[in-house]
Tab-separated table of C-alpha atoms in Angstrom:
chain	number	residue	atom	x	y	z
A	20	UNK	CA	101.824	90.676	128.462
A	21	UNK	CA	101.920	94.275	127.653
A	22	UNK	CA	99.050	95.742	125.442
A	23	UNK	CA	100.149	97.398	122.793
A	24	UNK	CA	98.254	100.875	122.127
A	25	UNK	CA	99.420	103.691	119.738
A	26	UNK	CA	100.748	105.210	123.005
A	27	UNK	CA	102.838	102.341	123.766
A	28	UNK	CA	104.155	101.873	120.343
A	29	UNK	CA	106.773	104.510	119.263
A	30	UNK	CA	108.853	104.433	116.403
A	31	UNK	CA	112.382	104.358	117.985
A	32	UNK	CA	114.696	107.147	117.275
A	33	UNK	CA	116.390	106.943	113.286
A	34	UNK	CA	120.023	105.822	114.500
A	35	UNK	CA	118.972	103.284	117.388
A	36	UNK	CA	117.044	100.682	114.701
A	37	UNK	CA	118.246	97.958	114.371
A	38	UNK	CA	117.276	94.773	112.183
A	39	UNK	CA	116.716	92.941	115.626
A	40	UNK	CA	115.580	95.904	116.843
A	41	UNK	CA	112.893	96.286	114.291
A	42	UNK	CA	111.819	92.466	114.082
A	43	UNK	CA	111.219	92.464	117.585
A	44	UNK	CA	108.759	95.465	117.406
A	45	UNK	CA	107.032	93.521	114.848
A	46	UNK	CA	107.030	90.466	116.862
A	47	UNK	CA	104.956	92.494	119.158
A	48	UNK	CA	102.629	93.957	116.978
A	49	UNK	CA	101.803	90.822	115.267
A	50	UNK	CA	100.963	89.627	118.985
A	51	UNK	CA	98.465	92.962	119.214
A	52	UNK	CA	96.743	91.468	115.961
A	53	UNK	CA	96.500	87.867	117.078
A	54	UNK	CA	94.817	89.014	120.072
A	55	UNK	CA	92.383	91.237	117.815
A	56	UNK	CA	91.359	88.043	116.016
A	57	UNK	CA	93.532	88.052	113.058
A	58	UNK	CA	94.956	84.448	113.969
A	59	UNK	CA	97.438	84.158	110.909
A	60	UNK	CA	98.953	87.353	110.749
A	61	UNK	CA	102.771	85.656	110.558
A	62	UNK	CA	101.513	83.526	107.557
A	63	UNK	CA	100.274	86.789	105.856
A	64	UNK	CA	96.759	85.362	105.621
A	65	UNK	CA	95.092	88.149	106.409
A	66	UNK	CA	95.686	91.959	105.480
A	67	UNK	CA	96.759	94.205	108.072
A	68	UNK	CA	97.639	98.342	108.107
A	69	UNK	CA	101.277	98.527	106.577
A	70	UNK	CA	103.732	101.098	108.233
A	71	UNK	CA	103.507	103.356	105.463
A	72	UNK	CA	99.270	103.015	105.044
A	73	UNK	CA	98.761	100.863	102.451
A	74	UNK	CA	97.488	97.514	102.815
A	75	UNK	CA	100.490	94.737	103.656
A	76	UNK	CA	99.990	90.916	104.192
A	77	UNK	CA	102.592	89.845	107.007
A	78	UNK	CA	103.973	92.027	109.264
A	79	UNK	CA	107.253	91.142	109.627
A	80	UNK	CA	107.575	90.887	105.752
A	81	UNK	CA	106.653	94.452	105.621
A	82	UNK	CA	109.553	95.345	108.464
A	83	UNK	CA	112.011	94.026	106.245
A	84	UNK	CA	110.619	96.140	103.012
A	85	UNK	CA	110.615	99.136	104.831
A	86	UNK	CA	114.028	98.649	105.667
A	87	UNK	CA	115.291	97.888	102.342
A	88	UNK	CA	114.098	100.762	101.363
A	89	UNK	CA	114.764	103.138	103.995
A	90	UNK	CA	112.010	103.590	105.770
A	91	UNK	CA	112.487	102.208	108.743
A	92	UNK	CA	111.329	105.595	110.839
A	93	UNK	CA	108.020	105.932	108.520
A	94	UNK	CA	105.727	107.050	110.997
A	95	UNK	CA	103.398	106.356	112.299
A	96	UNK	CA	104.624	102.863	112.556
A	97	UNK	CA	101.359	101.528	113.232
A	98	UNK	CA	98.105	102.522	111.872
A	99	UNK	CA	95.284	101.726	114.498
């Protein structure tokens, strides 16, 4: 499996996101947590860096909110 590192991660280009698009980058970056310890990311358990800076529980829940309210192409995407 890849490792994800800011330079691997890129926010893809505004028209080319789509919703499967965008849950499968999340998919991966909840993998990049799990790895880093954080065991119950999915569940929201634990807090990790939201796309927009602020403290989110759940990636994939925060995905979704920052497509709802158009900010899908916040970047950075990730903040580690």
């Amino acid at each position: 499996m890849n490792h994800l590192t800011p330079s691997t991660v890129r926010a893809p280009a505004p028209n080319h996101l789509t919703l499967e698009g965008a849950l499968a980058l999340a998919e991966r970056i909840e993998q990049y947590w799990i790895r880093r310890g954080y065991d119950n990311v999915v569940a929201g358990a634990y807090p990790v860096p939201a796309f927009d800076g602020t403290p989110a529980y759940g990636i994939r829940s925060n995905v979704l909110e920052c497509i709802r309210a158009g900010r899908v192409n916040a970047a950075p995407w990730v903040h580690f």
